[in-house]
């Protein structure tokens, strides 16, 4: 994903010397959004699986 946006192989880390603040902060925001999306999808799938096994939504 980062390659299609910037042409670089990897997103910059917070301690990388060459990228500017903007690039580092955008990379961190995108990474956080992707992590949040995957976590929510996994939590939702787990809850739906629990409901299909027990008939009740988990508390």
C-alpha positions as a printed NumPy array, in Angstrom:
array([[  0.   ,   0.   ,   0.   ],
       [  2.747,   2.445,   0.913],
       [  4.552,   1.756,  -2.367],
       [  1.525,   2.751,  -4.452],
       [  1.225,   6.043,  -2.553],
       [  4.877,   7.079,  -2.31 ],
       [  6.995,   4.694,  -4.358],
       [  8.978,   3.666,  -1.254],
       [  9.179,   0.003,  -0.285],
       [  8.187,   0.497,   3.363],
       [  6.413,   3.096,   5.453],
       [  8.84 ,   5.201,   7.485],
       [  9.297,   4.542,  11.174],
       [  9.143,   7.304,  13.746],
       [ 12.914,   7.226,  14.197],
       [ 13.847,   7.203,  10.497],
       [ 16.232,  10.062,   9.71 ],
       [ 15.234,  11.08 ,   6.18 ],
       [ 11.429,  11.366,   6.07 ],
       [  9.771,  14.524,   7.349],
       [  7.238,  14.844,  10.125],
       [  4.299,  14.825,   7.731],
       [  5.296,  11.561,   6.062],
       [  5.988,   9.834,   9.384],
       [  2.706,  10.99 ,  10.933],
       [  0.655,  10.019,   7.874],
       [  2.285,   6.566,   7.879],
       [  1.445,   6.156,  11.572],
       [ -2.159,   7.264,  11.023],
       [ -2.648,   4.839,   8.137],
       [ -1.091,   2.005,  10.127],
       [ -3.357,   2.776,  13.096],
       [ -6.457,   2.897,  10.907],
       [ -5.634,  -0.465,   9.327],
       [ -4.943,  -1.997,  12.751],
       [ -8.236,  -0.629,  14.093],
       [-10.173,  -1.953,  11.11 ],
       [ -8.687,  -5.457,  11.397],
       [ -9.233,  -5.527,  15.164],
       [-12.875,  -4.47 ,  14.809],
       [-13.461,  -7.068,  12.082],
       [-11.953,  -9.826,  14.233],
       [-13.922,  -8.763,  17.323],
       [-17.153,  -8.646,  15.312],
       [-16.504, -12.043,  13.719],
       [-15.774, -13.533,  17.134],
       [-18.994, -12.133,  18.56 ],
       [-21.005, -13.416,  15.595],
       [-19.409, -16.862,  15.979],
       [-20.214, -16.884,  19.675],
       [-23.826, -16.004,  18.886],
       [-24.093, -18.79 ,  16.313],
       [-22.789, -21.311,  18.865],
       [-24.729, -20.138,  21.928],
       [-27.713, -18.225,  20.549],
       [-26.83 , -15.119,  22.599],
       [-24.687, -12.103,  21.838],
       [-21.619, -11.892,  24.106],
       [-21.687,  -9.263,  26.838]])
